[in-house]
């Protein structure tokens, strides 16, 4: 497949599978649209998405990675970043980074207009994700993400 | 050091060393300002910079990496992306990715106003950079980037 040289980010196709989570968590990602950008150019070391949250939508469950770093930059609208118990409003031009092993976090759109941001995350193998508020753990295996209950049983 | 939760990207301090290149190449980076963002949050797997090119400035020498992927997203102004022999104008909201081992590339500001973009690059060890138009090769060693002439002699 011939890779493009450049693209208007809003023209990138939305991800066909809206969430990798098992139910009931996948349904909680309603109103979130991710447009993978890095993948379009054949990048494999990190992902870069243009993500839009409709009013009421969230970026992900509150989570933290063991090995992968994450970074977000808000392009339009306002998101509430929830980091542990701390809430910070991110407007356009603001950014935040989430180092591996740091505090759990996610973004919420509590406004009445969409919020759009760029999100970057590397793809370090062997990564695990924990979700302090939900009965879920994730592990990046050779076939992709595998999710289980906290007691290790499958969904 | 206590890490910030979030920051307005334009408030991030500019890199104190404007270029890692030896002369005469470092001087060719005049008019380029990089504000490291990911480093502020303690990220180590990839770098994320807010970079501004004044009129006439360039993002880097034309180059390609052997192992590291790169991604740019234009926030303001217009940059000319030179990929091998192909020129593509990138306006605000456009993005491009440069996979490891792909075509050589850089951005030029040929306009009369600044251009500002986000640039992301991972930090895969053992990376090497080649510069088709310049007598320079770079290698990411344990102490950081080491630059030599193409015949291997030091600068």
PDB file of C-alpha atoms in Angstrom:
ATOM      1  CA  UNK A   1       0.000   0.000   0.000  1.00  0.00           C
ATOM      2  CA  UNK A   2       1.343   3.434  -0.915  1.00  0.00           C
ATOM      3  CA  UNK A   3       1.627   5.594   2.172  1.00  0.00           C
ATOM      4  CA  UNK A   4       0.464   9.224   2.022  1.00  0.00           C
ATOM      5  CA  UNK A   5       2.994  12.041   2.453  1.00  0.00           C
ATOM      6  CA  UNK A   6       0.645  14.210   4.529  1.00  0.00           C
ATOM      7  CA  UNK A   7      -3.020  14.434   5.425  1.00  0.00           C
ATOM      8  CA  UNK A   8      -5.490  16.830   7.010  1.00  0.00           C
ATOM      9  CA  UNK A   9      -5.987  15.123  10.375  1.00  0.00           C
ATOM     10  CA  UNK A  10      -9.778  15.479  10.366  1.00  0.00           C
ATOM     11  CA  UNK A  11      -9.876  13.599   7.031  1.00  0.00           C
ATOM     12  CA  UNK A  12      -8.275  10.511   8.555  1.00  0.00           C
ATOM     13  CA  UNK A  13     -10.695   7.579   8.890  1.00  0.00           C
ATOM     14  CA  UNK A  14     -12.063   6.840  12.354  1.00  0.00           C
ATOM     15  CA  UNK A  15     -10.996   3.577  13.997  1.00  0.00           C
ATOM     16  CA  UNK A  16     -13.464   0.884  13.011  1.00  0.00           C
ATOM     17  CA  UNK A  17     -13.500  -0.771  16.446  1.00  0.00           C
ATOM     18  CA  UNK A  18     -14.418   2.076  18.804  1.00  0.00           C
ATOM     19  CA  UNK A  19     -13.076   0.372  21.970  1.00  0.00           C
ATOM     20  CA  UNK A  20     -10.885  -2.610  22.850  1.00  0.00           C
ATOM     21  CA  UNK A  21     -12.478  -2.943  26.294  1.00  0.00           C
ATOM     22  CA  UNK A  22     -14.869  -5.809  27.079  1.00  0.00           C
ATOM     23  CA  UNK A  23     -18.411  -4.898  28.124  1.00  0.00           C
ATOM     24  CA  UNK A  24     -19.653  -3.194  30.199  1.00  0.00           C
ATOM     25  CA  UNK A  25     -16.643  -0.883  29.715  1.00  0.00           C
ATOM     26  CA  UNK A  26     -16.761  -0.576  25.904  1.00  0.00           C
ATOM     27  CA  UNK A  27     -20.203   1.052  26.103  1.00  0.00           C
ATOM     28  CA  UNK A  28     -18.831   3.678  28.448  1.00  0.00           C
ATOM     29  CA  UNK A  29     -16.616   4.895  25.564  1.00  0.00           C
ATOM     30  CA  UNK A  30     -19.693   6.071  23.618  1.00  0.00           C
ATOM     31  CA  UNK A  31     -19.141   9.507  22.105  1.00  0.00           C
ATOM     32  CA  UNK A  32     -15.392   8.984  21.688  1.00  0.00           C
ATOM     33  CA  UNK A  33     -13.949   8.923  18.139  1.00  0.00           C
ATOM     34  CA  UNK A  34     -10.295   8.080  17.502  1.00  0.00           C
ATOM     35  CA  UNK A  35      -8.663   8.817  14.150  1.00  0.00           C
ATOM     36  CA  UNK A  36      -5.320   6.992  13.977  1.00  0.00           C
ATOM     37  CA  UNK A  37      -2.783   9.254  12.278  1.00  0.00           C
ATOM     38  CA  UNK A  38       0.610   7.654  12.855  1.00  0.00           C
ATOM     39  CA  UNK A  39      -0.587   4.295  11.517  1.00  0.00           C
ATOM     40  CA  UNK A  40      -1.477   5.988   8.190  1.00  0.00           C
ATOM     41  CA  UNK A  41       2.195   6.738   7.670  1.00  0.00           C
ATOM     42  CA  UNK A  42       3.374   3.278   8.687  1.00  0.00           C
ATOM     43  CA  UNK A  43       4.690   4.332  12.105  1.00  0.00           C
ATOM     44  CA  UNK A  44       5.065   1.437  14.529  1.00  0.00           C
ATOM     45  CA  UNK A  45       6.991   2.738  17.550  1.00  0.00           C
ATOM     46  CA  UNK A  46       4.196   4.971  18.780  1.00  0.00           C
ATOM     47  CA  UNK A  47       0.579   5.776  18.009  1.00  0.00           C
ATOM     48  CA  UNK A  48      -0.736   9.290  17.320  1.00  0.00           C
ATOM     49  CA  UNK A  49      -4.505   9.757  17.222  1.00  0.00           C
ATOM     50  CA  UNK A  50      -6.820  12.684  16.650  1.00  0.00           C
ATOM     51  CA  UNK A  51      -9.521  12.029  19.227  1.00  0.00           C
ATOM     52  CA  UNK A  52     -12.862  13.780  19.691  1.00  0.00           C
ATOM     53  CA  UNK A  53     -15.050  13.507  22.779  1.00  0.00           C
ATOM     54  CA  UNK A  54     -18.683  14.500  22.443  1.00  0.00           C
ATOM     55  CA  UNK A  55     -20.272  16.141  25.493  1.00  0.00           C
ATOM     56  CA  UNK A  56     -20.311  13.570  28.313  1.00  0.00           C
ATOM     57  CA  UNK A  57     -17.709  11.298  26.717  1.00  0.00           C
ATOM     58  CA  UNK A  58     -14.412  10.210  28.314  1.00  0.00           C
ATOM     59  CA  UNK A  59     -10.992   9.426  26.850  1.00  0.00           C
ATOM     60  CA  UNK A  60     -10.681   6.039  28.569  1.00  0.00           C
ATOM     61  CA  UNK A  61     -11.338   4.475  31.930  1.00  0.00           C
ATOM     62  CA  UNK A  62      -9.110   5.965  34.636  1.00  0.00           C
ATOM     63  CA  UNK A  63      -5.899   4.014  34.068  1.00  0.00           C
ATOM     64  CA  UNK A  64      -2.146   3.852  34.343  1.00  0.00           C
ATOM     65  CA  UNK A  65       0.467   2.018  32.283  1.00  0.00           C
ATOM     66  CA  UNK A  66       3.465   0.163  33.677  1.00  0.00           C
ATOM     67  CA  UNK A  67       5.813   0.779  30.722  1.00  0.00           C
ATOM     68  CA  UNK A  68       4.214   3.096  28.163  1.00  0.00           C
ATOM     69  CA  UNK A  69       4.284   6.896  28.278  1.00  0.00           C
ATOM     70  CA  UNK A  70       1.355   8.999  27.044  1.00  0.00           C
ATOM     71  CA  UNK A  71       0.955  12.630  25.959  1.00  0.00           C
ATOM     72  CA  UNK A  72      -2.083  14.741  25.029  1.00  0.00           C
ATOM     73  CA  UNK A  73      -2.384  18.194  23.414  1.00  0.00           C
ATOM     74  CA  UNK A  74      -5.811  19.863  23.282  1.00  0.00           C
ATOM     75  CA  UNK A  75      -6.707  21.420  19.923  1.00  0.00           C
ATOM     76  CA  UNK A  76     -10.286  22.554  20.483  1.00  0.00           C
ATOM     77  CA  UNK A  77     -12.756  22.674  23.346  1.00  0.00           C
ATOM     78  CA  UNK A  78     -12.123  21.984  27.018  1.00  0.00           C
ATOM     79  CA  UNK A  79     -11.378  18.680  28.732  1.00  0.00           C
ATOM     80  CA  UNK A  80     -11.241  17.944  32.442  1.00  0.00           C
ATOM     81  CA  UNK A  81      -8.126  15.935  33.207  1.00  0.00           C
ATOM     82  CA  UNK A  82      -8.691  13.729  36.215  1.00  0.00           C
ATOM     83  CA  UNK A  83      -5.346  12.653  37.710  1.00  0.00           C
ATOM     84  CA  UNK A  84      -5.947  10.584  40.800  1.00  0.00           C
ATOM     85  CA  UNK A  85      -8.165  12.938  42.830  1.00  0.00           C
ATOM     86  CA  UNK A  86      -7.008  16.153  41.127  1.00  0.00           C
ATOM     87  CA  UNK A  87      -9.055  17.853  38.405  1.00  0.00           C
ATOM     88  CA  UNK A  88      -7.428  20.221  35.888  1.00  0.00           C
ATOM     89  CA  UNK A  89      -9.201  21.940  33.002  1.00  0.00           C
ATOM     90  CA  UNK A  90      -7.271  21.713  29.737  1.00  0.00           C
ATOM     91  CA  UNK A  91      -8.173  24.257  27.069  1.00  0.00           C
ATOM     92  CA  UNK A  92      -6.813  24.595  23.534  1.00  0.00           C
ATOM     93  CA  UNK A  93      -3.022  24.789  23.495  1.00  0.00           C
ATOM     94  CA  UNK A  94      -2.618  22.948  26.794  1.00  0.00           C
ATOM     95  CA  UNK A  95      -0.857  19.628  27.094  1.00  0.00           C
ATOM     96  CA  UNK A  96      -0.210  16.932  29.676  1.00  0.00           C
ATOM     97  CA  UNK A  97       2.049  13.895  29.862  1.00  0.00           C
ATOM     98  CA  UNK A  98       1.538  10.644  31.722  1.00  0.00           C
ATOM     99  CA  UNK A  99       4.737   8.779  32.436  1.00  0.00           C
ATOM    100  CA  UNK A 100       4.733   5.031  32.836  1.00  0.00           C
ATOM    101  CA  UNK A 101       4.071   4.094  36.447  1.00  0.00           C
ATOM    102  CA  UNK A 102       2.646   7.529  37.271  1.00  0.00           C
ATOM    103  CA  UNK A 103      -0.784   8.473  38.584  1.00  0.00           C
ATOM    104  CA  UNK A 104      -3.951   7.092  37.010  1.00  0.00           C
ATOM    105  CA  UNK A 105      -5.694   9.519  34.685  1.00  0.00           C
ATOM    106  CA  UNK A 106      -8.290  10.150  32.012  1.00  0.00           C
ATOM    107  CA  UNK A 107     -10.038  13.078  30.289  1.00  0.00           C
ATOM    108  CA  UNK A 108     -13.728  13.931  30.589  1.00  0.00           C
ATOM    109  CA  UNK A 109     -15.746  16.272  28.405  1.00  0.00           C
ATOM    110  CA  UNK A 110     -18.092  17.984  30.867  1.00  0.00           C
ATOM    111  CA  UNK A 111     -18.854  20.839  28.442  1.00  0.00           C
ATOM    112  CA  UNK A 112     -21.669  21.059  25.917  1.00  0.00           C
ATOM    113  CA  UNK A 113     -19.427  21.141  22.835  1.00  0.00           C
ATOM    114  CA  UNK A 114     -16.947  18.562  21.493  1.00  0.00           C
ATOM    115  CA  UNK A 115     -13.326  18.539  22.597  1.00  0.00           C
ATOM    116  CA  UNK A 116     -10.604  17.451  20.187  1.00  0.00           C
ATOM    117  CA  UNK A 117      -7.062  16.531  21.120  1.00  0.00           C
ATOM    118  CA  UNK A 118      -3.983  14.746  19.870  1.00  0.00           C
ATOM    119  CA  UNK A 119      -2.928  11.709  21.898  1.00  0.00           C
ATOM    120  CA  UNK A 120       0.425   9.991  21.635  1.00  0.00           C
ATOM    121  CA  UNK A 121       1.423   6.716  23.256  1.00  0.00           C
ATOM    122  CA  UNK A 122       4.399   4.482  22.658  1.00  0.00           C
ATOM    123  CA  UNK A 123       4.084   0.749  22.047  1.00  0.00           C
ATOM    124  CA  UNK A 124       6.585  -0.725  24.475  1.00  0.00           C
ATOM    125  CA  UNK A 125       6.024  -4.485  24.685  1.00  0.00           C
ATOM    126  CA  UNK A 126       5.073  -6.169  27.947  1.00  0.00           C
ATOM    127  CA  UNK A 127       3.017  -3.174  29.057  1.00  0.00           C
ATOM    128  CA  UNK A 128       0.233  -3.668  31.577  1.00  0.00           C
ATOM    129  CA  UNK A 129      -2.628  -1.329  32.428  1.00  0.00           C
ATOM    130  CA  UNK A 130      -4.441  -1.053  35.742  1.00  0.00           C
ATOM    131  CA  UNK A 131      -7.812   0.596  36.396  1.00  0.00           C
ATOM    132  CA  UNK A 132      -8.181   1.648  40.036  1.00  0.00           C
ATOM    133  CA  UNK A 133     -11.939   2.248  39.820  1.00  0.00           C
ATOM    134  CA  UNK A 134     -12.925  -0.764  37.704  1.00  0.00           C
ATOM    135  CA  UNK A 135     -12.663  -4.554  37.882  1.00  0.00           C
ATOM    136  CA  UNK A 136     -10.279  -4.718  34.943  1.00  0.00           C
ATOM    137  CA  UNK A 137      -6.625  -5.307  34.151  1.00  0.00           C
ATOM    138  CA  UNK A 138      -5.044  -5.196  30.690  1.00  0.00           C
ATOM    139  CA  UNK A 139      -1.901  -6.783  29.307  1.00  0.00           C
ATOM    140  CA  UNK A 140      -0.291  -6.188  25.926  1.00  0.00           C
ATOM    141  CA  UNK A 141       0.405  -9.663  24.584  1.00  0.00           C
ATOM    142  CA  UNK A 142       1.690 -10.858  21.220  1.00  0.00           C
ATOM    143  CA  UNK A 143      -1.873 -10.756  19.805  1.00  0.00           C
ATOM    144  CA  UNK A 144      -2.711  -7.336  21.251  1.00  0.00           C
ATOM    145  CA  UNK A 145      -4.501  -6.265  24.405  1.00  0.00           C
ATOM    146  CA  UNK A 146      -5.958  -8.929  26.689  1.00  0.00           C
ATOM    147  CA  UNK A 147      -8.365  -7.845  29.435  1.00  0.00           C
ATOM    148  CA  UNK A 148      -9.250  -9.780  32.568  1.00  0.00           C
ATOM    149  CA  UNK A 149     -11.021  -9.324  35.878  1.00  0.00           C
ATOM    150  CA  UNK A 150      -8.731  -8.300  38.735  1.00  0.00           C
ATOM    151  CA  UNK A 151      -8.845 -11.904  40.048  1.00  0.00           C
ATOM    152  CA  UNK A 152      -7.368 -13.046  36.707  1.00  0.00           C
ATOM    153  CA  UNK A 153     -10.561 -14.587  35.311  1.00  0.00           C
ATOM    154  CA  UNK A 154     -11.432 -13.811  31.691  1.00  0.00           C
ATOM    155  CA  UNK A 155     -14.246 -11.576  30.451  1.00  0.00           C
TER     156      UNK A 155
ATOM    157  CA  UNK B   1      11.470  17.797  41.232  1.00  0.00           C
ATOM    158  CA  UNK B   2       7.705  17.941  41.281  1.00  0.00           C
ATOM    159  CA  UNK B   3       6.316  17.377  37.800  1.00  0.00           C
ATOM    160  CA  UNK B   4       3.492  19.611  36.530  1.00  0.00           C
ATOM    161  CA  UNK B   5       0.078  18.112  35.775  1.00  0.00           C
ATOM    162  CA  UNK B   6      -0.490  20.236  32.678  1.00  0.00           C
ATOM    163  CA  UNK B   7       0.943  23.296  30.974  1.00  0.00           C
ATOM    164  CA  UNK B   8       0.115  25.760  28.200  1.00  0.00           C
ATOM    165  CA  UNK B   9       2.567  24.590  25.539  1.00  0.00           C
ATOM    166  CA  UNK B  10       3.739  28.091  24.622  1.00  0.00           C
ATOM    167  CA  UNK B  11       4.731  28.641  28.272  1.00  0.00           C
ATOM    168  CA  UNK B  12       7.203  25.750  28.203  1.00  0.00           C
ATOM    169  CA  UNK B  13      10.848  26.870  28.304  1.00  0.00           C
ATOM    170  CA  UNK B  14      12.801  26.747  25.054  1.00  0.00           C
ATOM    171  CA  UNK B  15      15.648  24.242  24.810  1.00  0.00           C
ATOM    172  CA  UNK B  16      18.797  25.887  26.054  1.00  0.00           C
ATOM    173  CA  UNK B  17      21.030  24.301  23.401  1.00  0.00           C
ATOM    174  CA  UNK B  18      19.371  25.279  20.123  1.00  0.00           C
ATOM    175  CA  UNK B  19      21.037  22.536  18.030  1.00  0.00           C
ATOM    176  CA  UNK B  20      23.033  19.340  18.647  1.00  0.00           C
ATOM    177  CA  UNK B  21      24.708  19.589  15.229  1.00  0.00           C
ATOM    178  CA  UNK B  22      28.369  20.546  14.897  1.00  0.00           C
ATOM    179  CA  UNK B  23      29.164  23.666  12.890  1.00  0.00           C
ATOM    180  CA  UNK B  24      28.594  24.681  10.164  1.00  0.00           C
ATOM    181  CA  UNK B  25      25.243  22.877  10.524  1.00  0.00           C
ATOM    182  CA  UNK B  26      24.186  24.278  13.913  1.00  0.00           C
ATOM    183  CA  UNK B  27      24.129  27.812  12.469  1.00  0.00           C
ATOM    184  CA  UNK B  28      21.762  26.667   9.749  1.00  0.00           C
ATOM    185  CA  UNK B  29      19.177  26.015  12.508  1.00  0.00           C
ATOM    186  CA  UNK B  30      18.914  29.750  13.248  1.00  0.00           C
ATOM    187  CA  UNK B  31      15.305  30.836  13.680  1.00  0.00           C
ATOM    188  CA  UNK B  32      14.205  27.444  15.047  1.00  0.00           C
ATOM    189  CA  UNK B  33      12.924  27.258  18.644  1.00  0.00           C
ATOM    190  CA  UNK B  34      12.092  23.930  20.288  1.00  0.00           C
ATOM    191  CA  UNK B  35      10.078  23.767  23.500  1.00  0.00           C
ATOM    192  CA  UNK B  36      10.360  20.252  24.956  1.00  0.00           C
ATOM    193  CA  UNK B  37       6.958  19.255  26.347  1.00  0.00           C
ATOM    194  CA  UNK B  38       7.167  15.529  27.069  1.00  0.00           C
ATOM    195  CA  UNK B  39      10.364  15.975  29.117  1.00  0.00           C
ATOM    196  CA  UNK B  40       8.486  18.352  31.453  1.00  0.00           C
ATOM    197  CA  UNK B  41       6.254  15.484  32.482  1.00  0.00           C
ATOM    198  CA  UNK B  42       9.104  13.001  32.899  1.00  0.00           C
ATOM    199  CA  UNK B  43       8.378  11.077  29.694  1.00  0.00           C
ATOM    200  CA  UNK B  44      11.339   9.051  28.459  1.00  0.00           C
ATOM    201  CA  UNK B  45      10.065   6.783  25.664  1.00  0.00           C
ATOM    202  CA  UNK B  46       9.443   9.592  23.216  1.00  0.00           C
ATOM    203  CA  UNK B  47       9.986  13.320  22.885  1.00  0.00           C
ATOM    204  CA  UNK B  48       7.220  15.837  22.134  1.00  0.00           C
ATOM    205  CA  UNK B  49       8.264  19.380  21.260  1.00  0.00           C
ATOM    206  CA  UNK B  50       6.429  22.559  20.351  1.00  0.00           C
ATOM    207  CA  UNK B  51       8.637  23.941  17.600  1.00  0.00           C
ATOM    208  CA  UNK B  52       8.487  27.337  15.903  1.00  0.00           C
ATOM    209  CA  UNK B  53      10.260  28.222  12.660  1.00  0.00           C
ATOM    210  CA  UNK B  54      10.730  31.884  11.879  1.00  0.00           C
ATOM    211  CA  UNK B  55      10.558  32.868   8.183  1.00  0.00           C
ATOM    212  CA  UNK B  56      13.479  31.186   6.408  1.00  0.00           C
ATOM    213  CA  UNK B  57      14.128  28.644   9.150  1.00  0.00           C
ATOM    214  CA  UNK B  58      14.139  24.861   8.734  1.00  0.00           C
ATOM    215  CA  UNK B  59      13.178  22.017  11.091  1.00  0.00           C
ATOM    216  CA  UNK B  60      16.455  20.127  10.635  1.00  0.00           C
ATOM    217  CA  UNK B  61      18.841  19.126   7.893  1.00  0.00           C
ATOM    218  CA  UNK B  62      17.208  16.753   5.422  1.00  0.00           C
ATOM    219  CA  UNK B  63      17.570  13.441   7.231  1.00  0.00           C
ATOM    220  CA  UNK B  64      16.290   9.947   7.847  1.00  0.00           C
ATOM    221  CA  UNK B  65      16.449   7.688  10.892  1.00  0.00           C
ATOM    222  CA  UNK B  66      17.220   3.971  10.848  1.00  0.00           C
ATOM    223  CA  UNK B  67      15.108   3.021  13.890  1.00  0.00           C
ATOM    224  CA  UNK B  68      13.125   6.002  15.170  1.00  0.00           C
ATOM    225  CA  UNK B  69       9.738   7.115  13.857  1.00  0.00           C
ATOM    226  CA  UNK B  70       8.744  10.788  13.696  1.00  0.00           C
ATOM    227  CA  UNK B  71       5.427  12.645  13.453  1.00  0.00           C
ATOM    228  CA  UNK B  72       4.537  16.325  12.976  1.00  0.00           C
ATOM    229  CA  UNK B  73       1.234  18.191  13.316  1.00  0.00           C
ATOM    230  CA  UNK B  74       1.054  21.832  12.158  1.00  0.00           C
ATOM    231  CA  UNK B  75      -0.718  24.188  14.562  1.00  0.00           C
ATOM    232  CA  UNK B  76      -0.209  27.569  12.917  1.00  0.00           C
ATOM    233  CA  UNK B  77       1.284  28.916   9.704  1.00  0.00           C
ATOM    234  CA  UNK B  78       2.453  26.961   6.662  1.00  0.00           C
ATOM    235  CA  UNK B  79       5.468  24.702   6.302  1.00  0.00           C
ATOM    236  CA  UNK B  80       6.877  23.156   3.155  1.00  0.00           C
ATOM    237  CA  UNK B  81       7.610  19.489   3.754  1.00  0.00           C
ATOM    238  CA  UNK B  82      10.455  18.346   1.546  1.00  0.00           C
ATOM    239  CA  UNK B  83      10.411  14.538   1.237  1.00  0.00           C
ATOM    240  CA  UNK B  84      13.181  13.427  -1.092  1.00  0.00           C
ATOM    241  CA  UNK B  85      12.378  15.515  -4.194  1.00  0.00           C
ATOM    242  CA  UNK B  86       8.686  16.049  -3.393  1.00  0.00           C
ATOM    243  CA  UNK B  87       7.391  19.281  -1.862  1.00  0.00           C
ATOM    244  CA  UNK B  88       4.091  19.376   0.053  1.00  0.00           C
ATOM    245  CA  UNK B  89       2.621  22.425   1.787  1.00  0.00           C
ATOM    246  CA  UNK B  90       1.359  21.659   5.300  1.00  0.00           C
ATOM    247  CA  UNK B  91      -1.131  24.125   6.752  1.00  0.00           C
ATOM    248  CA  UNK B  92      -2.721  24.148  10.196  1.00  0.00           C
ATOM    249  CA  UNK B  93      -4.403  20.835  10.987  1.00  0.00           C
ATOM    250  CA  UNK B  94      -2.205  18.836   8.635  1.00  0.00           C
ATOM    251  CA  UNK B  95       0.135  16.117   9.788  1.00  0.00           C
ATOM    252  CA  UNK B  96       2.832  13.866   8.407  1.00  0.00           C
ATOM    253  CA  UNK B  97       4.701  10.835   9.679  1.00  0.00           C
ATOM    254  CA  UNK B  98       8.207   9.647   8.893  1.00  0.00           C
ATOM    255  CA  UNK B  99       8.768   5.986   9.529  1.00  0.00           C
ATOM    256  CA  UNK B 100      12.196   4.669  10.338  1.00  0.00           C
ATOM    257  CA  UNK B 101      14.073   3.811   7.166  1.00  0.00           C
ATOM    258  CA  UNK B 102      11.748   5.929   5.015  1.00  0.00           C
ATOM    259  CA  UNK B 103      12.545   8.872   2.748  1.00  0.00           C
ATOM    260  CA  UNK B 104      14.683  11.756   3.958  1.00  0.00           C
ATOM    261  CA  UNK B 105      12.703  14.816   4.956  1.00  0.00           C
ATOM    262  CA  UNK B 106      12.582  18.179   6.659  1.00  0.00           C
ATOM    263  CA  UNK B 107      10.291  21.220   6.937  1.00  0.00           C
ATOM    264  CA  UNK B 108      11.038  24.698   5.601  1.00  0.00           C
ATOM    265  CA  UNK B 109       9.274  27.940   6.431  1.00  0.00           C
ATOM    266  CA  UNK B 110       9.197  29.802   3.108  1.00  0.00           C
ATOM    267  CA  UNK B 111       6.434  32.149   4.279  1.00  0.00           C
ATOM    268  CA  UNK B 112       6.797  35.546   5.916  1.00  0.00           C
ATOM    269  CA  UNK B 113       5.167  34.540   9.227  1.00  0.00           C
ATOM    270  CA  UNK B 114       6.209  31.939  11.816  1.00  0.00           C
ATOM    271  CA  UNK B 115       5.046  28.341  11.594  1.00  0.00           C
ATOM    272  CA  UNK B 116       4.429  26.330  14.753  1.00  0.00           C
ATOM    273  CA  UNK B 117       4.043  22.575  14.964  1.00  0.00           C
ATOM    274  CA  UNK B 118       4.157  19.655  17.346  1.00  0.00           C
ATOM    275  CA  UNK B 119       6.894  17.110  16.661  1.00  0.00           C
ATOM    276  CA  UNK B 120       7.054  13.653  18.172  1.00  0.00           C
ATOM    277  CA  UNK B 121       9.934  11.202  17.937  1.00  0.00           C
ATOM    278  CA  UNK B 122      10.628   8.035  19.844  1.00  0.00           C
ATOM    279  CA  UNK B 123      13.959   7.309  21.517  1.00  0.00           C
ATOM    280  CA  UNK B 124      14.794   3.830  20.285  1.00  0.00           C
ATOM    281  CA  UNK B 125      18.427   3.067  21.165  1.00  0.00           C
ATOM    282  CA  UNK B 126      21.001   2.339  18.491  1.00  0.00           C
ATOM    283  CA  UNK B 127      19.382   4.782  16.072  1.00  0.00           C
ATOM    284  CA  UNK B 128      21.463   6.316  13.293  1.00  0.00           C
ATOM    285  CA  UNK B 129      20.687   9.342  11.148  1.00  0.00           C
ATOM    286  CA  UNK B 130      21.865   9.991   7.615  1.00  0.00           C
ATOM    287  CA  UNK B 131      21.871  13.319   5.767  1.00  0.00           C
ATOM    288  CA  UNK B 132      21.865  12.835   1.982  1.00  0.00           C
ATOM    289  CA  UNK B 133      22.765  16.462   1.177  1.00  0.00           C
ATOM    290  CA  UNK B 134      25.380  17.052   3.896  1.00  0.00           C
ATOM    291  CA  UNK B 135      28.710  15.547   4.984  1.00  0.00           C
ATOM    292  CA  UNK B 136      27.283  14.294   8.262  1.00  0.00           C
ATOM    293  CA  UNK B 137      26.191  11.099   9.970  1.00  0.00           C
ATOM    294  CA  UNK B 138      24.733  10.811  13.464  1.00  0.00           C
ATOM    295  CA  UNK B 139      24.611   7.935  15.916  1.00  0.00           C
ATOM    296  CA  UNK B 140      22.712   7.760  19.205  1.00  0.00           C
ATOM    297  CA  UNK B 141      25.256   6.455  21.702  1.00  0.00           C
ATOM    298  CA  UNK B 142      25.086   6.000  25.474  1.00  0.00           C
ATOM    299  CA  UNK B 143      26.100   9.660  25.963  1.00  0.00           C
ATOM    300  CA  UNK B 144      23.682  11.052  23.378  1.00  0.00           C
ATOM    301  CA  UNK B 145      24.123  11.992  19.728  1.00  0.00           C
ATOM    302  CA  UNK B 146      27.573  11.703  18.172  1.00  0.00           C
ATOM    303  CA  UNK B 147      28.136  13.338  14.769  1.00  0.00           C
ATOM    304  CA  UNK B 148      30.899  12.520  12.294  1.00  0.00           C
ATOM    305  CA  UNK B 149      31.889  13.189   8.709  1.00  0.00           C
ATOM    306  CA  UNK B 150      30.686  10.575   6.234  1.00  0.00           C
ATOM    307  CA  UNK B 151      34.227   9.107   6.157  1.00  0.00           C
ATOM    308  CA  UNK B 152      33.976   8.483   9.916  1.00  0.00           C
ATOM    309  CA  UNK B 153      36.288  11.293  11.021  1.00  0.00           C
ATOM    310  CA  UNK B 154      35.152  13.471  13.926  1.00  0.00           C
ATOM    311  CA  UNK B 155      33.978  17.082  13.738  1.00  0.00           C
TER     312      UNK B 155
END
